[in-house]
Coordinates of C-alpha atoms and ligand atoms in Angstrom, one line a residue:
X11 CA 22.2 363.1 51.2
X12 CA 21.8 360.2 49.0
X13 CA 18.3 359.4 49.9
X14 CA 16.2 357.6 47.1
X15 CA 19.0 358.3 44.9
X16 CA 20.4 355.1 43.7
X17 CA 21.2 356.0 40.6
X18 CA 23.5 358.8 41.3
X19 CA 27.0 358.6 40.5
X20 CA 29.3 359.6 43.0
X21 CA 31.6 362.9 41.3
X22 CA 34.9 362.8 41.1
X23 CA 36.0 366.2 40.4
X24 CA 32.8 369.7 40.5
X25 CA 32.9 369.0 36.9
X26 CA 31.6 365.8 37.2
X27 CA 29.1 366.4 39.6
X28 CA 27.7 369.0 37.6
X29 CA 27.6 366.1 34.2
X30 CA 27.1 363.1 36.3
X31 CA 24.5 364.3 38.8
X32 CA 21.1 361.7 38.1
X33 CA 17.9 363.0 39.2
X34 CA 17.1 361.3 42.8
X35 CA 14.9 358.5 42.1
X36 CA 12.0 358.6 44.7
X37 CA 10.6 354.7 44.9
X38 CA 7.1 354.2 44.7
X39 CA 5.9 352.9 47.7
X40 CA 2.8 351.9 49.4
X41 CA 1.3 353.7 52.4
X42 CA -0.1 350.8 55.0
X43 CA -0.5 353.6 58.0
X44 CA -1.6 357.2 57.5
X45 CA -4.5 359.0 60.0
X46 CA -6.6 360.9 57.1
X47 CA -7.2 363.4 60.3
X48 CA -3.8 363.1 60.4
X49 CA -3.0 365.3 57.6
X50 CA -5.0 368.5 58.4
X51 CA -2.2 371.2 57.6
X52 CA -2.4 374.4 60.3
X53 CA -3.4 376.2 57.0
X54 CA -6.1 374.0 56.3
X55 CA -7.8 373.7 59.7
X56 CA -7.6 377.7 59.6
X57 CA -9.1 377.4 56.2
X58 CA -12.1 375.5 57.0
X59 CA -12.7 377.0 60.1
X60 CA -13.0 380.4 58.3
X61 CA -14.9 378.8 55.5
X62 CA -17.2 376.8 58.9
X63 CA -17.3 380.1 60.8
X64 CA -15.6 378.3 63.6
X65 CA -13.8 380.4 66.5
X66 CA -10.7 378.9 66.9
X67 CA -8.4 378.8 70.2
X68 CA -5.7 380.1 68.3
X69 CA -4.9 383.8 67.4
X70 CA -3.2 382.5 64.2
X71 CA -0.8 379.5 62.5
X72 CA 2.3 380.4 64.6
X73 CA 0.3 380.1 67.7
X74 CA -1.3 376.8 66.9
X75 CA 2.3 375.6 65.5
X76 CA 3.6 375.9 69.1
X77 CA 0.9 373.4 69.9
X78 CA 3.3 370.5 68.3
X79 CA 5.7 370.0 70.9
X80 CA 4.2 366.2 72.0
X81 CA 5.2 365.0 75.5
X82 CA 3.6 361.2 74.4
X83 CA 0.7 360.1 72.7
X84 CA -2.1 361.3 74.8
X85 CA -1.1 364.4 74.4
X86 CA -0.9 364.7 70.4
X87 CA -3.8 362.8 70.6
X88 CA -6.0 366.2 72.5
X89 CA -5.0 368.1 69.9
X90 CA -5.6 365.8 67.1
X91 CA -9.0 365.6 68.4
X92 CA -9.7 369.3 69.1
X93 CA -8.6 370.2 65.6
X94 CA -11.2 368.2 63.7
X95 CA -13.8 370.2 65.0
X96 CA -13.2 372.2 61.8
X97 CA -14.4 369.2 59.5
X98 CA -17.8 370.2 58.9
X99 CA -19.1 369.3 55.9
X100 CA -18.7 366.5 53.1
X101 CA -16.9 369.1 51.2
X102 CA -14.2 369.3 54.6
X103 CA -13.4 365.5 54.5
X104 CA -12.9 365.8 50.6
X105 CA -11.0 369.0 50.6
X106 CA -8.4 367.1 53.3
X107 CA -8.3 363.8 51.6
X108 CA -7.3 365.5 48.3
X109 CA -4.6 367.6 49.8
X110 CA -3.0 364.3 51.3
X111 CA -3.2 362.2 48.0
X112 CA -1.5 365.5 45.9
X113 CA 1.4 365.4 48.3
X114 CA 1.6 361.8 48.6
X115 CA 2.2 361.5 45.3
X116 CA 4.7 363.7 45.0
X117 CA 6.6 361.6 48.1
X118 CA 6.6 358.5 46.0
X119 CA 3.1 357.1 47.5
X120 CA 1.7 354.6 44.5
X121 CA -0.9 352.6 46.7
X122 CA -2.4 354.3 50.2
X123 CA -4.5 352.2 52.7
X124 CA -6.3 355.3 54.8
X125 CA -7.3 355.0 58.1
X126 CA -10.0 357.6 59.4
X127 CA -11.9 357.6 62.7
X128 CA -15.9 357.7 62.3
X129 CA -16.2 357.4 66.3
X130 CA -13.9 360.9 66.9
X131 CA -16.8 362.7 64.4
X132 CA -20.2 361.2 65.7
X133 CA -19.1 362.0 69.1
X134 CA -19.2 365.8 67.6
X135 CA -22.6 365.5 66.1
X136 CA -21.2 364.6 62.3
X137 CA -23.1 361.8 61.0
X138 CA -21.3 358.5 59.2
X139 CA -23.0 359.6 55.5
X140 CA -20.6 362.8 55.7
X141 CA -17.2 361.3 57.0
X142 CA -17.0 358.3 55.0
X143 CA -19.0 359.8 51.7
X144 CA -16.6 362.8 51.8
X145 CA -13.4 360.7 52.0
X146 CA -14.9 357.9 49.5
X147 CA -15.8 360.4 46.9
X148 CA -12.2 361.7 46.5
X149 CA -10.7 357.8 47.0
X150 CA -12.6 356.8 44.4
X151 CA -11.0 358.8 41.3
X152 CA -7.6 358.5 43.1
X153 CA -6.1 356.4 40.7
X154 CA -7.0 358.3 38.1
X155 CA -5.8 361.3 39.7
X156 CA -3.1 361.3 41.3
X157 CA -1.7 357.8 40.2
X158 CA -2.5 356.3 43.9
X159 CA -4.6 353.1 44.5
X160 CA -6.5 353.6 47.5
X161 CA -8.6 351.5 50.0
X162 CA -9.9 352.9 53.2
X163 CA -9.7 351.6 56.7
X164 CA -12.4 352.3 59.5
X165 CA -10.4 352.9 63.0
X166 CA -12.3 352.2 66.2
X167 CA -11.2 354.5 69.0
X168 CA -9.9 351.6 71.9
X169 CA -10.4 354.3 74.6
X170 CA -14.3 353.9 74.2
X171 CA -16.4 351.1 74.6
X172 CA -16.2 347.7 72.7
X173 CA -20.3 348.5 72.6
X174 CA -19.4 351.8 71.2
X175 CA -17.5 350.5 68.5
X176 CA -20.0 347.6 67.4
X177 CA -22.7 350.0 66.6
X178 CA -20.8 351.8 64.8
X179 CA -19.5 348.8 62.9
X180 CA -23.1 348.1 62.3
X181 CA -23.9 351.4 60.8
X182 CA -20.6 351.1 58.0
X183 CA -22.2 347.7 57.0
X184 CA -25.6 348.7 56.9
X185 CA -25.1 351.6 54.7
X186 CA -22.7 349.5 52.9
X187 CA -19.8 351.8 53.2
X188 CA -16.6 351.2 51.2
X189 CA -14.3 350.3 54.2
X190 CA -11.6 347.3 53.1
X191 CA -10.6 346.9 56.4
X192 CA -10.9 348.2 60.3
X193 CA -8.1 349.2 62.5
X194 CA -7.8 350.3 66.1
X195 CA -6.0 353.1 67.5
X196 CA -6.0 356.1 69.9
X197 CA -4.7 356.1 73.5
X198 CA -3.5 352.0 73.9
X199 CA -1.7 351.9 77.3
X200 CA -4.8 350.5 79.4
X201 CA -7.0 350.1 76.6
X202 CA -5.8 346.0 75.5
X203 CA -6.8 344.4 71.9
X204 CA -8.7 341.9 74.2
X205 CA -11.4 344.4 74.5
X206 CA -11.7 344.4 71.3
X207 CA -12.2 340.3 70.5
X208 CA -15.9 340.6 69.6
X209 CA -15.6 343.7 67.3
X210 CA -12.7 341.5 65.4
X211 CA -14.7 338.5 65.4
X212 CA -18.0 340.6 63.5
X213 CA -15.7 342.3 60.9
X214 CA -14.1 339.3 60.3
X215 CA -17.0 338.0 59.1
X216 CA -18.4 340.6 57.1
X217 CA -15.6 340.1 54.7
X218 CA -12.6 343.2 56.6
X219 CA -9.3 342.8 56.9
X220 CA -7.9 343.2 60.3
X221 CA -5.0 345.2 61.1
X222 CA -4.3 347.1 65.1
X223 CA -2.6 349.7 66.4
X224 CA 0.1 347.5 69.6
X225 CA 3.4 348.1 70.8
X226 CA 3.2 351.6 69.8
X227 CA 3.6 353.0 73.7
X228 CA 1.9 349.8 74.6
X229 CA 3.9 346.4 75.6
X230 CA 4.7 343.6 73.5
X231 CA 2.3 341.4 74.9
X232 CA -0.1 343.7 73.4
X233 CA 0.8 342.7 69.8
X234 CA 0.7 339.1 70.7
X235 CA -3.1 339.5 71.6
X236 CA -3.9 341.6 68.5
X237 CA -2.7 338.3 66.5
X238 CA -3.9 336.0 69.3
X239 CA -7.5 337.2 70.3
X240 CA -7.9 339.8 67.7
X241 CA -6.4 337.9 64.3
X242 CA -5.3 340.7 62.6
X243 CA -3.2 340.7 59.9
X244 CA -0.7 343.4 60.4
X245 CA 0.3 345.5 63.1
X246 CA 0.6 349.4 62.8
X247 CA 3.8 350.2 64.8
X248 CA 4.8 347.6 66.6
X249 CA 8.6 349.0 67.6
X250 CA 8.0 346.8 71.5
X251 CA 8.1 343.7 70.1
X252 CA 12.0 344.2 70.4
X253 CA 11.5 343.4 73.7
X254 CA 10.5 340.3 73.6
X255 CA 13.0 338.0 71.2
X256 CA 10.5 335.4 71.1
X257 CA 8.1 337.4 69.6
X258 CA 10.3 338.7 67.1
X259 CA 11.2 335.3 66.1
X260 CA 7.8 334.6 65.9
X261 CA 7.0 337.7 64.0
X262 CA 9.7 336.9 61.1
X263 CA 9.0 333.7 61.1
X264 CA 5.2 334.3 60.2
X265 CA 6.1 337.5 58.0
X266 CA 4.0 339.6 60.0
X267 CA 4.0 343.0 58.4
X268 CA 4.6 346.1 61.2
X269 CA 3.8 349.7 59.9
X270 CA 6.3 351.5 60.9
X271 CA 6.1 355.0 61.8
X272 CA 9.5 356.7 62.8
X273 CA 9.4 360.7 62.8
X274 CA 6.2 359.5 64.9
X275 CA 7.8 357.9 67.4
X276 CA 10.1 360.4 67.7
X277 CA 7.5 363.1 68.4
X278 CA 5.3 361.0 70.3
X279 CA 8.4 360.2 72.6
X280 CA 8.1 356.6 72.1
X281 CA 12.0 356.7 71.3
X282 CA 14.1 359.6 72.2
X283 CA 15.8 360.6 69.1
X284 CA 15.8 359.1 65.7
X285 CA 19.5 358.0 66.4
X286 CA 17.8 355.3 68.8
X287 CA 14.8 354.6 66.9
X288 CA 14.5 350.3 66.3
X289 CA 14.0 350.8 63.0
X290 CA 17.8 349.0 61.8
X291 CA 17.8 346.7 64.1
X292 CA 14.2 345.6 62.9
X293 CA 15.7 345.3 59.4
X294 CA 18.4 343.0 60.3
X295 CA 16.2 340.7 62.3
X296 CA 14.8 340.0 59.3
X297 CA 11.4 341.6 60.0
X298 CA 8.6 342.8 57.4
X299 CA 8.7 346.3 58.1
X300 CA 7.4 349.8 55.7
X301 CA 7.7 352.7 56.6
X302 CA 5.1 354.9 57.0
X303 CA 4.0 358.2 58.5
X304 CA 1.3 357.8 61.2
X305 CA 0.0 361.9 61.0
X306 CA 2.4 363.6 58.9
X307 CA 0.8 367.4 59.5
X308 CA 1.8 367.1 63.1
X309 CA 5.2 364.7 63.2
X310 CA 6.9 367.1 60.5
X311 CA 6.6 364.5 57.5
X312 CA 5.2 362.6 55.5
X313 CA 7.0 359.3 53.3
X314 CA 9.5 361.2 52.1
X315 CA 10.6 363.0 54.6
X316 CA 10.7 359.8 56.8
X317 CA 12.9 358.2 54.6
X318 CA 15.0 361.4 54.3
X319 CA 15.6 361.9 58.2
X320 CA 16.2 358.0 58.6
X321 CA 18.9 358.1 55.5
X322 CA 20.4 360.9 57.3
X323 CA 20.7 359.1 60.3
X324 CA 21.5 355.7 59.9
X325 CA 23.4 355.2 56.5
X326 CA 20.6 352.8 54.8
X327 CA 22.0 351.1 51.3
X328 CA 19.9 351.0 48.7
X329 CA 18.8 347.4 49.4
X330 CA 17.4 348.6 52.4
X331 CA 15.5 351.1 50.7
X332 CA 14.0 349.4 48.6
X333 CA 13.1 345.9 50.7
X334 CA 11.6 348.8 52.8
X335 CA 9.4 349.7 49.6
X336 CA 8.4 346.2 48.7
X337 CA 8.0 345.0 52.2
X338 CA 5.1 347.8 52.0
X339 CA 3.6 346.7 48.7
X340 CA 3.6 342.9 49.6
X341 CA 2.4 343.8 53.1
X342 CA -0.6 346.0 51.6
X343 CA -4.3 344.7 51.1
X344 CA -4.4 345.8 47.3
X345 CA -5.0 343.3 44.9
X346 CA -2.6 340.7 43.7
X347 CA -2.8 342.5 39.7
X348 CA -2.1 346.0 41.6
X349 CA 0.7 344.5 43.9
X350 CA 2.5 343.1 40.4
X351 CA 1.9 346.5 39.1
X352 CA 3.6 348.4 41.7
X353 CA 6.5 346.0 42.4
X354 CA 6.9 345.9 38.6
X355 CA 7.4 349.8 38.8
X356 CA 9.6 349.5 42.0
X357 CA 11.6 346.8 39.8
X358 CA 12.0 348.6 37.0
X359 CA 14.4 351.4 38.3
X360 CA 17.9 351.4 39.1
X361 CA 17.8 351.1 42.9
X362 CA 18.5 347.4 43.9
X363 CA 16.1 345.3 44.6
X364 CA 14.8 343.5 47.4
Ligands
ADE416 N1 0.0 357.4 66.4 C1 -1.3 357.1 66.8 N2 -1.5 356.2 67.8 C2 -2.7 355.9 68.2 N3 -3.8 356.5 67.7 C3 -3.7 357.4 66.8 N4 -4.6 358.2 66.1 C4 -3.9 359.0 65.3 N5 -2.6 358.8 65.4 C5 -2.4 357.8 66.3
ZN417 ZN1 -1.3 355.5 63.8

């Protein structure tokens, strides 16, 4: 498969293959939608649950493996919850954050905007300090690290209260956490951005970006209140606004960026197979879309391997590859210098350009 390999030649003879054959070039690209609970591999949770003395309902990996066959999003989203009772300790959130930046570099990940979800922790009795100070004290040497800008993203949990969520936003400003931006997320169907107008209005005014989980299992209209009553300035997922041609229309017109997650919305059943996913047809309406990969220890991928299953798939040229890849960049909150720097590098390889 020719996936992120736009320099290779194609070989006319084995000979050729063998003298032709160009290293596959992976494109740097920006992550805009990653769970940092999201990325807890099965050896990890079984890690820290040794390292926590934590009993775990599992009798080993295999067992819990058999866990991720997802029925829709409620369901992942039990699991998801259940397994962060191993994150413990400053040391925990730290441990995970730096096992997701070594393998996101390696999938081509240059600039990552992580989401995590302080409300799914103090609800287990793990206060702010450790969540956000464990994540933050890995994001903050990232670039020097592992070559990845970071910024991080605090997610309110739309299945609890609006109330719920304030205080919380209270507590991240009052200890003057290092959040860029705030997101929303968990179970949508039911649980409207209009609940969330207030919450919006306060973090929009302490200086956050806005960005919302709609139109993942959710309707369209959903996504028109996130940018109606909400203001926010992307949309993670956003696959049902192809249900609504107006609000496509709308949504190219304004260059509203949509996080895409597709090996997600195949294991969350949002679409049936990859074959069906919206993805294309996205592209060709001229929408800002990335590509992203929602909780790759659970949906079987991260970047990479999303680009991978979706080259095998549906044929995308190399154009589409890489106005994938700057779509992500221009659609990220990094700085204007870091955004220069990244398309620079995305420029400055042989895959066309967007
Ligand atoms: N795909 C998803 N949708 C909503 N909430 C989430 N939390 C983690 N992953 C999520
Ligand atoms: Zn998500």
């Amino acid at each position: 498969m020719d996936n992120f390999a736009g320099g290779t030649a194609v070989p006319e003879t084995e000979l050729d293959a063998a003298e032709l054959e160009v290293p596959a070039r992976i494109l740097p690209v920006a992550e805009l939608h990653l769970h940092i609970e999201g990325t807890l591999q099965p050896e990890l949770i079984f890690a820290l649950a040794e390292r926590n003395g934590i009993a775990l309902p599992y009798a080993g990996l295999d067992e819990l493996r058999e866990r991720y066959e997802f029925t829709d999003l409620q369901s992942f989203l039990d699991l998801y919850y259940a397994n962060m009772a191993v994150l413990q300790t400053e040391q925990d959130f730290a441990d995970m954050t730096r096992a997701y930046l070594e393998r996101a570099a390696a999938a081509g990940v240059r600039h990552a905007e992580i989401m995590m979800d302080p409300q799914a922790h103090l609800s287990r009795g793990i206060p702010l300090s450790t969540c956000v100070n464990g994540v933050a004290s890995v994001l903050a040497t990232s670039q020097e690290e592992f070559g990845i800008s970071t910024l991080l993203i605090a997610a309110f949990l739309r299945d609890l209260s609006e109330e719920s969520a304030l205080e919380v936003l209270d507590g991240l400003l009052a200890m003057n956490a290092p959040i860029a931006a705030i997101g929303l997320d968990s179970a949508e169907v039911g649980n409207p951005p209009s609940k969330f107008e207030r919450l919006y209005a306060k973090a929009r005014e302490a200086g956050l970006r806005l960005t919302a989980h709609a139109g993942e299992e959710g309707p369209a209209s959903y996504i028109i209140e996130a940018l109606d009553i909400l203001g926010v300035e992307r949309i993670d997922h956003g696959i049902r606004c192809m249900d609504d041609p107006d609000l496509v229309e709308r949504l190219v017109d304004a260059r509203i960026p949509l996080t895409v997650c597709p090996l997600s919305n195949v294991r969350l059943r949002a679409v049936d197979t990859l074959a069906d996913h919206p993805l294309p047809a996205m592209l060709a309406a001229g929408l800002n879309v990335s590509v992203n990969s929602d909780d790759p220890a659970y949906f079987g991928g991260y970047v990479d391997d999303n680009f991978a299953q979706l080259g095998a798939v549906f044929e995308l040229s190399d154009f589409d590859k890489a106005r994938l890849a700057a779509n992500s960049i221009h659609s990220s909150f990094a700085s204007e210098e870091r955004k220069a720097e990244l398309l620079d590098e995305l420029n400055g390889g042989d895959v066309a350009h967007a």
